[in-house]
Amino acid sequence: MRIIGAVAGYFLSDFFFHIIHTAAAGLKAETQIDRIGAVGFGILVLLLFMYIAFRFFSSSFFQGFIVATGLFLSFDIIVFHWVFQLHRITNGPEANWLEPILVLGGILFIWFGLSKELSQGKLQSKAM
């Protein structure tokens, strides 16, 4: 179940955080506020999916989802955005402070998901 959660988390994160040319219902994010709002909207939708994963699926699925989201945020931004400079979260100066925040958030997600999964695994092995 945790593998399914990890795969689902990765693809949902990929879908909602690549919004460099954001266009929704004919709207285009052209100003800095629009671009930050588009990223904020993506974060809200991702949080909604995290809540759904937490509420309706097993804890292993949820923790896999959290780890995959964290891996995507940190690895994708560091490797593809910073090292290879293929694209940015947005095409404005707000990416200079937004991307490091998302990398730190991704690292926290990885730590949280792995620590919860490891602690549950230790508790289950002691119960047996």
C-alpha positions as a printed Julia matrix, in Angstrom:
128×3 Matrix{Float64}:
   0.0    0.0     0.0
   2.85   2.42    0.71
   4.17   1.94   -2.84
   0.79   2.89   -4.28
   0.73   5.93   -1.99
   4.23   6.91   -3.08
   3.34   6.64   -6.78
   0.07   8.55   -6.31
   1.83  11.27   -4.32
   4.53  11.69   -6.93
   2.16  12.06   -9.86
  -0.24  14.39   -8.05
   2.66  16.56   -6.9
   4.08  16.64  -10.42
   0.72  17.61  -11.84
  -0.01  20.43   -9.39
   3.42  22.02   -9.04
   4.4   22.46  -12.69
   2.46  25.58  -13.46
   4.94  27.81  -15.28
   2.35  28.56  -17.98
  -0.69  28.45  -15.78
  -3.96  28.78  -17.59
  -7.24  27.81  -15.98
 -10.68  28.53  -17.39
  -9.14  31.0   -19.82
  -7.23  32.87  -17.09
  -3.49  33.35  -17.41
  -1.16  34.09  -14.49
   0.72  37.14  -15.73
   1.44  39.21  -12.6
   3.46  38.18   -9.57
   0.31  37.96   -7.42
  -1.38  35.79  -10.05
   1.58  33.4   -10.17
   1.83  33.17   -6.37
  -1.93  32.61   -6.26
  -1.63  29.81   -8.82
   1.08  28.12   -6.73
  -1.08  28.63   -3.64
  -4.03  27.04   -5.42
  -1.84  24.05   -6.34
  -0.77  23.74   -2.71
  -4.39  23.85   -1.52
  -5.41  21.13   -3.96
  -2.42  19.02   -2.88
  -3.4   19.51    0.77
  -6.93  18.39   -0.11
  -5.56  15.21   -1.66
  -3.35  14.69    1.41
  -6.42  14.98    3.62
  -8.28  12.47    1.44
  -5.3   10.08    1.62
  -5.17  10.51    5.4
  -8.91  10.12    5.93
  -9.8    7.3     3.56
  -6.66   5.18    3.14
  -4.29   3.27    5.38
  -1.54   5.01    7.29
   1.09   3.32    5.09
  -0.56   4.75    1.98
  -0.69   8.22    3.55
   2.94   8.1     4.65
   4.02   6.89    1.21
   2.06   9.78   -0.3
   3.8   12.25    2.03
   7.27  10.87    1.27
   6.65  10.93   -2.48
   5.43  14.51   -2.31
   8.52  15.46   -0.32
  10.83  13.67   -2.74
   9.21  15.38   -5.65
   9.4   18.83   -4.08
  13.03  18.57   -3.0
  14.54  16.41   -5.76
  12.71  17.99   -8.68
  13.41  21.55   -7.62
  17.08  20.94   -6.8
  17.93  18.85   -9.84
  15.73  20.16  -12.63
  15.1   23.73  -11.51
  18.47  24.63  -10.0
  21.13  22.31  -11.45
  19.86  21.95  -15.02
  17.74  25.14  -15.03
  15.09  23.5   -17.2
  12.14  25.37  -15.72
  11.06  27.25  -12.62
   8.02  27.11  -10.37
   7.03  30.46  -11.84
   8.65  32.69  -14.43
   9.1   35.61  -12.04
  11.4   36.7    -9.2
   9.12  35.07   -6.62
  10.65  31.72   -7.59
  13.88  32.8    -5.83
  12.2   32.59   -2.41
   9.33  30.21   -3.21
  11.49  27.32   -4.41
  13.74  27.15   -1.28
  10.61  27.14    0.89
   9.19  24.23   -1.11
  12.51  22.35   -0.89
  12.5   22.74    2.9
   8.86  21.68    2.99
   9.73  18.63    0.89
  12.52  17.66    3.27
  10.11  17.97    6.19
   7.56  15.78    4.38
  10.21  13.1     3.77
  11.32  13.21    7.4
   7.74  13.11    8.72
   6.58  10.26    6.47
   9.65   8.11    7.04
   9.76   8.66   10.8
   6.06   7.79   11.16
   6.41   4.69    8.97
   9.54   3.53   10.8
   7.97   4.07   14.22
   4.87   2.13   13.2
   7.07  -0.68   11.86
   8.96  -0.87   15.16
   5.7   -0.95   17.12
   4.3   -3.73   14.94
   7.49  -5.83   15.21
   7.45  -5.49   19.03
   3.8   -6.59   19.14
   4.64  -9.83   17.35
